[in-house]
C-alpha atoms as one frame of an Amber mdcrd trajectory, in Angstrom:
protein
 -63.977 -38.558 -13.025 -66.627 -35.603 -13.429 -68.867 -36.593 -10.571 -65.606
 -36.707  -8.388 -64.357 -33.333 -10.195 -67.755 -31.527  -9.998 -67.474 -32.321
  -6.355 -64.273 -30.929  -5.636 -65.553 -27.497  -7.892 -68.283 -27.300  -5.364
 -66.368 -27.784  -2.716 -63.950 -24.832  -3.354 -60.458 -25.241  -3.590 -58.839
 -26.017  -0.316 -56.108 -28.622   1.088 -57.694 -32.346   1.266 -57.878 -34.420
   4.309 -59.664 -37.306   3.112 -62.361 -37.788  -0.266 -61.574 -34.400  -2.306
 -62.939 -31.535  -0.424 -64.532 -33.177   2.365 -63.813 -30.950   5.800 -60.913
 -29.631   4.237 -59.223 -26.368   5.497 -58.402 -23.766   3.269 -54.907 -22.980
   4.654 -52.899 -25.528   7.328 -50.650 -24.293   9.299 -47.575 -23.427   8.108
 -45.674 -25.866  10.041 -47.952 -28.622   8.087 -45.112 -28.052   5.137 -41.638
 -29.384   4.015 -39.163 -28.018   1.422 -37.428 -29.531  -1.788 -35.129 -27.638
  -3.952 -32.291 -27.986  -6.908 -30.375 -24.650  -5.300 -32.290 -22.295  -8.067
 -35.340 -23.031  -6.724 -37.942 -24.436  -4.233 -41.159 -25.565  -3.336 -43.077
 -26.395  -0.046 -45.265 -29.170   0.171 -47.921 -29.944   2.606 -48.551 -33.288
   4.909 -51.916 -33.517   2.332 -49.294 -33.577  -0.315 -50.815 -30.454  -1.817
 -47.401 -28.337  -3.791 -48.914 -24.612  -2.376 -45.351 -22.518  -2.985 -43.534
 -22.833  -6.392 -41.529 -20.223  -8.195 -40.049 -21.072 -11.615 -37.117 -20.821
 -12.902 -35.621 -19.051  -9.738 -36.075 -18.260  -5.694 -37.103 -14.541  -6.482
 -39.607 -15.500  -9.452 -43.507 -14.821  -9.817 -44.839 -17.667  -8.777 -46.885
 -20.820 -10.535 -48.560 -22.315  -7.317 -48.956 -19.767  -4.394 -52.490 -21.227
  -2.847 -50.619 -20.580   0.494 -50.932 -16.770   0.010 -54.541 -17.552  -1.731
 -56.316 -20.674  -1.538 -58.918 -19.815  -4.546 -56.577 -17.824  -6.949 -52.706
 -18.825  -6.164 -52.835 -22.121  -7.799 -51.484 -26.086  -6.423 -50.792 -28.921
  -7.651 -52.879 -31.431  -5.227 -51.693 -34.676  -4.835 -53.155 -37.211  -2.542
 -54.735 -40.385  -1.864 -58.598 -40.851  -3.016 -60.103 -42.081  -0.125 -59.901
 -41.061   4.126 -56.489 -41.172   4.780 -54.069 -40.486   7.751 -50.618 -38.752
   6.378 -46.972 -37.931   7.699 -44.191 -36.773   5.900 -40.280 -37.010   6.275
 -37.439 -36.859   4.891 -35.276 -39.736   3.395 -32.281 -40.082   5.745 -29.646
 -37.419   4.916 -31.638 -36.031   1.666 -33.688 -33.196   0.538 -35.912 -35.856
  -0.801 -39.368 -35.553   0.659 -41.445 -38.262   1.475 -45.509 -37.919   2.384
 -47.308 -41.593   3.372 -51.064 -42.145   3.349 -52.205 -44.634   5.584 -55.755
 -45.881   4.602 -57.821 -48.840   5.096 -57.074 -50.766   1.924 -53.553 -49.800
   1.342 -50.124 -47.348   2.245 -48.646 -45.480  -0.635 -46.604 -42.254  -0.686
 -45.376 -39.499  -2.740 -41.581 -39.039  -2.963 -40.918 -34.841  -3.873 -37.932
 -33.745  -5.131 -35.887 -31.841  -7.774 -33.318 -33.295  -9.160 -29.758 -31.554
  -8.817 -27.164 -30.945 -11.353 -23.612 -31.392 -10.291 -22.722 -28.280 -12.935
 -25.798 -25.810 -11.296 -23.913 -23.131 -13.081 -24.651 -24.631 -16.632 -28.202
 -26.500 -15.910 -30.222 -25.621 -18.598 -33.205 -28.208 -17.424 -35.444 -27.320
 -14.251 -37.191 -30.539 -12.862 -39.803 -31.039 -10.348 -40.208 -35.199 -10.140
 -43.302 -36.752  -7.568 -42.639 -40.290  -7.624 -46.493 -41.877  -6.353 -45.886
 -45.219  -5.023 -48.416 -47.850  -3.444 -46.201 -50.022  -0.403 -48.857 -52.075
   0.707 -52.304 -53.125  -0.528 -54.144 -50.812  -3.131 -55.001 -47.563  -3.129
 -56.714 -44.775  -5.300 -54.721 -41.444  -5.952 -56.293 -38.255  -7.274 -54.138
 -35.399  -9.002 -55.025 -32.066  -9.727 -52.604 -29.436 -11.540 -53.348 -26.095
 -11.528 -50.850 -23.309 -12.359 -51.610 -19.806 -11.514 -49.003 -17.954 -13.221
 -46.948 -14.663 -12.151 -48.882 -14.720  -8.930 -52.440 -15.437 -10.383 -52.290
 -12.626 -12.822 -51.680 -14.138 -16.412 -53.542 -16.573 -18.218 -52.322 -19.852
 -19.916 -52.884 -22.117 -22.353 -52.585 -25.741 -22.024 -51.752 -27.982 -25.088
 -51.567 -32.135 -24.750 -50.289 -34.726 -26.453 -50.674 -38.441 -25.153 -48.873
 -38.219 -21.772 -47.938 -34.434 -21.298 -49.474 -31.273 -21.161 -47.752 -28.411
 -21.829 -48.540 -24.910 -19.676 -47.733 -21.742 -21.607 -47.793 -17.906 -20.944
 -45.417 -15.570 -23.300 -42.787 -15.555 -20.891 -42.910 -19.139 -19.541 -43.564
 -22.777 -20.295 -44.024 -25.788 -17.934 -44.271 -29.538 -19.654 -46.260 -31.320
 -17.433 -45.638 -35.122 -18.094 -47.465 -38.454 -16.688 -47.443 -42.027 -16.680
 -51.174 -41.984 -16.104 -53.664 -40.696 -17.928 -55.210 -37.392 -17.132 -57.709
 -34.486 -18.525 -58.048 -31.221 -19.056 -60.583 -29.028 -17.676 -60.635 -25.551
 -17.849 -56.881 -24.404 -18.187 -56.395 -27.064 -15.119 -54.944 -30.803 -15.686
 -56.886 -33.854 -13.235 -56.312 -37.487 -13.178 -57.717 -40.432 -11.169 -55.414
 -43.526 -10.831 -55.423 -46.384  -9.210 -52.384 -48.345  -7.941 -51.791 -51.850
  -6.514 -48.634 -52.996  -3.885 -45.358 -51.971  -5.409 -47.066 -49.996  -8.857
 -45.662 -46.674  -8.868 -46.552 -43.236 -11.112 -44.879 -40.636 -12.159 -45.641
 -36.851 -12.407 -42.752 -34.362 -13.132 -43.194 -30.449 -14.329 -40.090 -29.417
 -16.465 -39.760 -25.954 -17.266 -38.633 -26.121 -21.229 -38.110 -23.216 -24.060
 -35.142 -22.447 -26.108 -33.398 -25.713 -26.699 -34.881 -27.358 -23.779 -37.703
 -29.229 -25.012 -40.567 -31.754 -22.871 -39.032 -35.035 -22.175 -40.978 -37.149
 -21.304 -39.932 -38.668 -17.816 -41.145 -42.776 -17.265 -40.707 -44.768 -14.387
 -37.554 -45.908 -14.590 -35.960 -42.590 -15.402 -37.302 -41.403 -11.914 -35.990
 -43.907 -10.331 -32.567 -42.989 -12.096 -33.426 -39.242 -10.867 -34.668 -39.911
  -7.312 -31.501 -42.138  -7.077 -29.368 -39.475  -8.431 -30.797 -36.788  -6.026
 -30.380 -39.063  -3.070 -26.622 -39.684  -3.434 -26.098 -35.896  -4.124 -27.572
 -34.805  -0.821 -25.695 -37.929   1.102 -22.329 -36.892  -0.888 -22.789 -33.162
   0.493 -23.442 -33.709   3.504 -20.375 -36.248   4.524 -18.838 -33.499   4.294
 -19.504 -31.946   8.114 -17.785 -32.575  10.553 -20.337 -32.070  13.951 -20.446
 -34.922  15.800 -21.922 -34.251  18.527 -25.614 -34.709  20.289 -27.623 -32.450
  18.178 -26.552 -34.500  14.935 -29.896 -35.526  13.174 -31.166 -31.677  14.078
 -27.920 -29.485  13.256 -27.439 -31.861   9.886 -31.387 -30.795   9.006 -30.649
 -26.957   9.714 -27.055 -27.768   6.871 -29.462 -28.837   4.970 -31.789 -26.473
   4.591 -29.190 -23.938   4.363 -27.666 -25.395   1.376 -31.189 -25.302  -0.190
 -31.542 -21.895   0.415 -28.710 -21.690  -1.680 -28.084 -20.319  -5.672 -25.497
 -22.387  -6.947 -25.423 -19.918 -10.535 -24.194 -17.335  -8.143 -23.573 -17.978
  -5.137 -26.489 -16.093  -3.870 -27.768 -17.227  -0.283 -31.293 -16.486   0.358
 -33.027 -15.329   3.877 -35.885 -17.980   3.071 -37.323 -19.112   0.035 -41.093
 -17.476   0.561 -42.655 -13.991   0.575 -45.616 -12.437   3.430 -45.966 -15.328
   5.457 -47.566 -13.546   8.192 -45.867 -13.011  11.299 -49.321 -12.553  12.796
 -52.318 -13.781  11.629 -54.606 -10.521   9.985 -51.757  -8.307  10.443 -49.485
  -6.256   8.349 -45.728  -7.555   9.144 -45.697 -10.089   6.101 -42.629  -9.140
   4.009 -40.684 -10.911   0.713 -37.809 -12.731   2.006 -36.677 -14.356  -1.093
 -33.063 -12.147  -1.644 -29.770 -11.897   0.098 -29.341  -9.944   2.991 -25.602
  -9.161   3.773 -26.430 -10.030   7.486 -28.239 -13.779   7.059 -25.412 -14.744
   4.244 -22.590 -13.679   6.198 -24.007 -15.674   9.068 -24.784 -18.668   7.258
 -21.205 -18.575   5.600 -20.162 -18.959   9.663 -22.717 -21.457  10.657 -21.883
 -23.986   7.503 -18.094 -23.154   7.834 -18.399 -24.589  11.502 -19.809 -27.692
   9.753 -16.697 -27.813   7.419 -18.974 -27.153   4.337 -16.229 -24.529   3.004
 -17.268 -24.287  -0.681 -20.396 -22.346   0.147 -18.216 -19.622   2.121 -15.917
 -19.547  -0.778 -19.434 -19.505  -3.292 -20.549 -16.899  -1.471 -16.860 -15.114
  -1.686 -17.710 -15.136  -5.543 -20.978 -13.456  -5.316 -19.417 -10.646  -3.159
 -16.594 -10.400  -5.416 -18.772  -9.974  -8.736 -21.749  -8.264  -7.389 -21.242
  -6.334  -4.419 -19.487  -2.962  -5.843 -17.727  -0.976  -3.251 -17.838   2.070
  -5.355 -21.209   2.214  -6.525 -22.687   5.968  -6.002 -25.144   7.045  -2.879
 -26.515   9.740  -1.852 -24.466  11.500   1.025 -25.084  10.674   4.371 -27.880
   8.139   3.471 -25.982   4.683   2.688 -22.778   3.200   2.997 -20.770   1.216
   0.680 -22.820  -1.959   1.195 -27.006  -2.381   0.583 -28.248  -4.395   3.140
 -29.438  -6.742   0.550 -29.674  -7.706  -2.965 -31.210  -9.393  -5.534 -30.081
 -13.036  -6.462 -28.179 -11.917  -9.193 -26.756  -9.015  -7.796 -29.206  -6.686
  -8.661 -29.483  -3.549  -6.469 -32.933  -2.705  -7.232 -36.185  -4.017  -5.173
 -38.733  -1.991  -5.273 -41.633  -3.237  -3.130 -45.239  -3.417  -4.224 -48.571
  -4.780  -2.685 -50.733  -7.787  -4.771 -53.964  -6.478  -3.697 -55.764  -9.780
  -5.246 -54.454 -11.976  -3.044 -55.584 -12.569   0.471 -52.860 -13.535   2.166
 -52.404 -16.287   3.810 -55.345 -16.810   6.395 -56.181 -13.679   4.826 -53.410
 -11.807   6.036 -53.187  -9.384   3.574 -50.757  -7.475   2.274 -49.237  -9.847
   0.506 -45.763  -8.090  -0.676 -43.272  -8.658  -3.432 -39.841  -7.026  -3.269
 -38.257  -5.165  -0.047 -38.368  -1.032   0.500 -35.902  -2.185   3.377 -33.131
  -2.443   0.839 -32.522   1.458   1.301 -32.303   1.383   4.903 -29.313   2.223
   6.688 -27.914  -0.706   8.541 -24.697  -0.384   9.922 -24.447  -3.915  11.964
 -23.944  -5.395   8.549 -20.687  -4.212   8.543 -19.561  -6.222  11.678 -21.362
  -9.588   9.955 -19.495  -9.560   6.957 -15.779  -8.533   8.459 -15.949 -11.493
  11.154 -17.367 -14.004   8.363 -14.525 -13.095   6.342 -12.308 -13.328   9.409
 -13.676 -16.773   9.933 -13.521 -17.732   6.024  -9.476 -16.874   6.014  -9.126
 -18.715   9.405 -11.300 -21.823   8.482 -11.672 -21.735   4.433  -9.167 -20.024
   2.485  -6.672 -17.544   2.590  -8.263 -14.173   1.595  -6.890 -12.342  -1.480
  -5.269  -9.036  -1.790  -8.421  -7.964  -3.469 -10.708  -9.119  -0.800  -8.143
  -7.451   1.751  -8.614  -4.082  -0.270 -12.109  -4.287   0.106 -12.129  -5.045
   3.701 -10.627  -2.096   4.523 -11.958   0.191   2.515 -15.361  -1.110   4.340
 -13.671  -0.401   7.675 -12.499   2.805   6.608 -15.738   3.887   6.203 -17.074
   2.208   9.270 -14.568   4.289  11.147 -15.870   7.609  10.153 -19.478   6.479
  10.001 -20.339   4.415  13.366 -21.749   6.878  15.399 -24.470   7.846  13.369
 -28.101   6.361  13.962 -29.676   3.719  11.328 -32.571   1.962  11.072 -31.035
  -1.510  12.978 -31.076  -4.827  12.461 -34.411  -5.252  13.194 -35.832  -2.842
  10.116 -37.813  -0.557  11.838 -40.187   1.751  10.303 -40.431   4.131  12.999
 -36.995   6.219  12.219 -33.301   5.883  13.046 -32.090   5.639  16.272 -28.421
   5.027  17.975 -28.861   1.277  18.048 -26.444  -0.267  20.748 -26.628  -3.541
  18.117 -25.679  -1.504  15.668 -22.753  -0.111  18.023 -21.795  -3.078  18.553
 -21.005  -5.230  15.524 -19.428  -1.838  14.045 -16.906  -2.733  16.466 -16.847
  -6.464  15.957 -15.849  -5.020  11.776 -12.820  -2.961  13.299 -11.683  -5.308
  16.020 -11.733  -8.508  13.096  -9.659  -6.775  10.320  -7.006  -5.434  13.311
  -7.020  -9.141  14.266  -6.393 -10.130  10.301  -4.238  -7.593   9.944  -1.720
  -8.734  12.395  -2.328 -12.683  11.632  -1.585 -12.466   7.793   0.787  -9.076
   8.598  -1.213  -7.200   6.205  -1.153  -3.492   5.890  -3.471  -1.384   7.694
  -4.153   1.783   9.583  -3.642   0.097  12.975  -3.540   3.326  14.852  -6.691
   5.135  12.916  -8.859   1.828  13.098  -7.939   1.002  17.146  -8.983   4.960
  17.787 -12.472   3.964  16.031 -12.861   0.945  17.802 -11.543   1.608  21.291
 -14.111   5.203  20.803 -16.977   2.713  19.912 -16.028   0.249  23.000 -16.245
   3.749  25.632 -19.711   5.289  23.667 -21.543   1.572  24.216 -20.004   1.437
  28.079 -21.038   5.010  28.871 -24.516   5.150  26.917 -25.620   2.120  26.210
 -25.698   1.060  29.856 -28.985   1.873  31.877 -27.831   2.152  35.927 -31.752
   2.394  36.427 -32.530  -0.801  34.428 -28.876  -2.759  35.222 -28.523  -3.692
  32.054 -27.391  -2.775  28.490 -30.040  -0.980  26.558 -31.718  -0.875  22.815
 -30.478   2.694  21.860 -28.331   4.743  23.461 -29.479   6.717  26.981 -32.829
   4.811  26.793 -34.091   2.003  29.288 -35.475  -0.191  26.212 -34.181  -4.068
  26.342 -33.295  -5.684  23.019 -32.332  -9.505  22.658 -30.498  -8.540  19.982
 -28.162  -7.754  22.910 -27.306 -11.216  23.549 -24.943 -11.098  20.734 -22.577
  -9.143  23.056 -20.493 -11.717  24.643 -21.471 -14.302  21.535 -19.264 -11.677
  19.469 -16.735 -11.316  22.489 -17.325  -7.544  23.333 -17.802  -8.252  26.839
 -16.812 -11.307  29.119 -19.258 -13.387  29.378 -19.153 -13.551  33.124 -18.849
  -9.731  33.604 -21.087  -8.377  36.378 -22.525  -6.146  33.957 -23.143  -9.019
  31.400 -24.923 -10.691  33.381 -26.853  -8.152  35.239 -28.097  -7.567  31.350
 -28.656 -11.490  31.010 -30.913 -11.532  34.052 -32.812  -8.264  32.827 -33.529
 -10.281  29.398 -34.685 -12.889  31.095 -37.293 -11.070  33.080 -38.486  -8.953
  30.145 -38.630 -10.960  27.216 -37.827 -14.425  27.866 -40.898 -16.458  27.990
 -40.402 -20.860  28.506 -37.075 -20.805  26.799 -38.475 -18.407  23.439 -36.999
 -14.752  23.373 -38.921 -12.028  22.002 -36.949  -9.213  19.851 -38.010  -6.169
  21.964 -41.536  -4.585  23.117 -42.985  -2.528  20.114 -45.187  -0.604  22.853
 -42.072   0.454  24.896 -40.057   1.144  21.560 -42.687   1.826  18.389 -41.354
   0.524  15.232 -43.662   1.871  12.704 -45.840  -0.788  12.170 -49.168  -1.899
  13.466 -50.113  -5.525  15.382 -47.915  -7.579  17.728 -45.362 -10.426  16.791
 -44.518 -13.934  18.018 -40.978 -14.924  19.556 -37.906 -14.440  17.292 -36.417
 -17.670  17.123 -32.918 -16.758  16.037 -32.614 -14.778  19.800 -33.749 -17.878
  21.444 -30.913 -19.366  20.229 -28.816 -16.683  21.271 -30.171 -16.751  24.526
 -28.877 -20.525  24.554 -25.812 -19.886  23.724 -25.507 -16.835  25.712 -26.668
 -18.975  28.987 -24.140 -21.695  27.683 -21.075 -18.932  27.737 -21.995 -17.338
  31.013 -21.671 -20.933  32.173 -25.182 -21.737  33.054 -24.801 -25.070  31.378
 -28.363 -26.800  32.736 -30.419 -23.465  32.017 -28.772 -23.806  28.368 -29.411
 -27.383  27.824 -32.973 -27.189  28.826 -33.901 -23.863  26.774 -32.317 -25.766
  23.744 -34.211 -28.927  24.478 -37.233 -26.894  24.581 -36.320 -24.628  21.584
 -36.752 -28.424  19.644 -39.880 -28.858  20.995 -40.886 -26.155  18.402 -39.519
 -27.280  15.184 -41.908 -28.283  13.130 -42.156 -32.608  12.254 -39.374 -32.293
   9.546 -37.037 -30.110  11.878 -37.939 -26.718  10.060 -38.786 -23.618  11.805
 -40.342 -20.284  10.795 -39.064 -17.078  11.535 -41.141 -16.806  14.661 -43.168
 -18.747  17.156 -46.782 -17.778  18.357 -48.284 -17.810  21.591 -49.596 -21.393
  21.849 -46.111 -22.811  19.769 -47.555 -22.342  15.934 -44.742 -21.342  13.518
 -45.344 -17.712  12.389 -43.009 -15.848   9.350 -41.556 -17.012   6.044 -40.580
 -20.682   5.883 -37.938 -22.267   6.856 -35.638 -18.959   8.156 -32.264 -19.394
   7.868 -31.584 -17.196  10.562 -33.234 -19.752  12.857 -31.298 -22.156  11.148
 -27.909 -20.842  11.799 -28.552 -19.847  14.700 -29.696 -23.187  16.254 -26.238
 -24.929  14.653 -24.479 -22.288  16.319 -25.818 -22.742  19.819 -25.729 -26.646
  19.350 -22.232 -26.567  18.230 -21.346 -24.713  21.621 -23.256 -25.722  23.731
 -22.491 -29.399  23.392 -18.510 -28.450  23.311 -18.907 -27.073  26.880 -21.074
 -30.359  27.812 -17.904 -31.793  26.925
């Protein structure tokens, strides 16, 4: 073992194709990953079955392995077959439970990933990460190598063993590593060498432990207990949609992963479970995605609710309920009644800072923890959360008298606070403008509570909110359309295209068949339509703040599906969607953005891609008929 782990010291730390550290890159792509998670937490794991992301106890924690931000100081725990090896990964049909093979000479084995989930997530008090390492066919040597970084490779730990477990510690937390093979420990890091023969299996499993959880010690057939356990979970949840339709195996992955990006404590949903994955590579747009933005939840609550999954919407109803207070103070004529995000648990405070000792990943530094965008003003949220509550009542539940209170004390607001400009829903940096988007969905937040109004016969200011919303219908038609350009416009009396546009007819503002729609349609499609992927807008016609170019938004070429699909163009639609799945990555998962020769750019997976692509599925193959 110290010839093979002198080798790999030499070699630098870096993701292993074949014998440790031979012609091994220090970062793959970031398509080259799938997720697990227990709906507190998750991890990605690489085709070289190398764990590179992993925050402990929760989503929005420091992290323990990060060497996908830094491949020398974030930490991994490397797991992979000893000798040359060809690998592919996938998930076990209907699960969360990952699966990465390694095809060599002498043998096939495979890791199965996955943490296991309680049926109570509210009262878990045990955190589990389980890799099952199993040989299938012949023999095959496996090499492990476990090495926390803690609180993102800035506090040292201690390591203390007893036969068959190690235990990590730092004063704030404590990770029992246990093993069914025996290992070492080197320098604050734990490697093993093992050997296993057709149908041998081993066991590795991290539990976090402190206060009256204590290290248990987790053998073979208690992971098979677990991995059985996790398998009918996922399978249970998931018999629960209702699509049918052609899309199945890809609009069931995108459910999924949205219920992974889940916190079952409270509700929370998360925009995606990773912070500064770079939207380009070497440049500066890398920001922490890990908390809840009103806009992303309230979508997901429609995309899932579409499914039939209704006890998220109503989960997510509970985090509103207990977190989100209407009447918290502001300062005047800065924010409204609603942050555009929050913290997990509700907390209103995310201040962002830079971790200058990490590179970034593919040295794209900075690499960022916590959001500055949480004081922007963003009105569009409004509109989100109004027509997801619209859709909760219509498809879920009935909504209280409390959550009816709150609705229109939002739209209250919203109708003395439309017209003035915010920073949009794309964050800019570069200062508030009159965002036609923003126009827009401040309309779709009237126009939903006057339609829930008169369903349930609930009381409201009919006459005050129709003024609003019948004033914000006239401002979009008279400034927000360019005669010179055709089309409607980013901001008001500018000639700027925005795909965030294509949410016009998707949130029934406009026919989608009216001349002026599609005038706009055509405009997109000239502009910033490029094989089927959309980008956002141009940052050189409209500066944002920030320096460096960016990739195609993913979420807007789904749009752009379902927009086609609306206006009609049915074999336009199809193909852009068929297309769009040409980009997933080889587990179904997409970034928040694609690059220029199809590489996945952005935090990992993006839930707005996500729900967006279940969306445009779900309509598009109802009009297929």
């Amino acid at each position: 073992m110290e010839a093979v782990r002198a080798q790999a010291q030499e070699a630098g730390r870096g993701h292993l194709a074949g014998p440790w550290g031979a012609g091994s890159p220090r970062y793959l792509p970031i398509s080259e990953h799938g997720l697990i998670g227990d709906l507190r937490s998750a991890a990605l794991v690489a085709t070289n079955g190398t764990i590179d992301w992993y925050c402990c106890p929760r989503f929005d924690a420091p992290s323990v392995f990060a060497s996908i931000l830094d491949a020398d100081r974030g930490g991994s725990f490397e797991l992979a077959a000893d000798v040359a090896a060809r690998t592919k990964q996938f998930y076990f049909p209907d699960t969360n439970v990952l699966i990465t093979r390694f095809f060599a000479d002498d043998g096939v084995g495979e890791i199965q990933d996955f943490m296991p989930v309680v049926d109570d997530s509210r009262e878990a008090d045990r955190h589990r990460l389980i890799r099952r390492v199993v040989c299938v066919r012949g023999t095959l040597p496996f090499r492990a190598r476990i090495a926390p970084r803690f609180e993102y490779g800035t506090v040292p730990h201690t390591v203390h063993t007893q036969p068959g477990q190690a235990v990590f510690a730092t004063p704030r937390l404590k990770l029992a590593l246990t093993s069914t093979v025996p290992f070492e420990v080197t320098a604050g890091d734990v490697w093993s060498l093992f050997k296993l023969h057709e149908g041998e299996s081993a066991v590795f499993t991290i539990d976090r432990v402190g206060g009256d959880v204590a290290p248990r010690f987790c053998a073979v057939a208690e992971a098979e207990r677990e991995f059985n356990a996790t398998v009918r979970y996922w399978r249970r949840w998931l018999s629960q949609s209702r699509y049918r339709g052609r899309w199945r195996e890809m609009v069931h992955r995108s459910a999924l992963t949205l219920k992974l990006l889940t916190y079952a404590p409270t509700g929370a949903i998360i925009a995606a479970p990773t912070t500064s994955l770079p939207e380009q590579i070497g440049g500066e747009r890398n920001w922490d995605y890990r908390y809840v933005w009103i806009r992303d939840a309230a979508f997901c609550v429609y995309a899932l609710l579409r499914l039939g999954f209704t006890d998220e919407a109503e989960a997510f109803m509970g985090f509103l309920s207990e977190y989100v207070r209407l009447d918290a103070p502001r300062a005047p004529g800065t924010m409204g009644p609603l942050q555009i995000m929050y913290g997990i648990d509700g907390r209103r405070e995310l201040p962002e800072h830079e971790l200058g000792h990490l590179e970034g990943y593919r040295g794209s530094a900075p690499v960022r923890v916590g959001n500055d965008a949480v004081g922007q003003l963003q009105l569009d949220i409004y509109g989100a959360l109004v027509d997801s509550l619209y859709l909760y009542d219509k498809w879920g539940k009935p909504l209280s008298s409390a959550h009816w209170d709150s609705i229109s004390a939002l739209v209250d607001w919203v109708c003395e606070n439309w017209d003035q400009p915010d920073e949009g829903v794309w964050e800019t940096r570069g200062g508030r403008k009159s965002f036609l988007y923003s126009r827009l969905m401040c309309w779709v937040a009237i126009e939903r509570a006057m339609r829930l109004a008169r369903h349930r016969g609930l009381p409201a200011d009919m006459v005050r909110w129709g003024r609003a919303r019948d004033a914000i219908y006239r401002r979009i038609m008279a400034r927000g359309w360019s005669a010179e350009r055709r089309a409607f416009v980013q901001y008001e009396d500018s000639d700027i295209l925005d795909a965030s546009l294509l949410m016009m007819p998707l949130a029934k503002f406009i026919s989608p068949t009216d001349p002026k729609w599609l005038a706009t349609l055509d405009a997109l499609g000239q502009d910033l339509v490029s094989d089927s992927l959309v980008y956002r807008y141009d940052p050189q016609a409209s500066p944002d703040g920030l320096q460096g170019e960016e990739g195609t938004f993913s979420i807007c070429s789904f749009w752009y599906v379902e927009a086609l699909t609306r206006a009609g163009r049915l074999d336009e639609a199809r193909l852009a969607f068929e297309k769009m799945l040409t980009y997933a990555n080889h587990l179904g998962l997409y970034a928040e953005e694609i690059g220029h020769t199809g590489e996945q750019h952005g935090n990992f997976p993006q839930a707005f891609t996500h729900l967006a692509l279940i969306s445009a599925a779900f309509n598009l193959d109802r009009m297929l008929g």
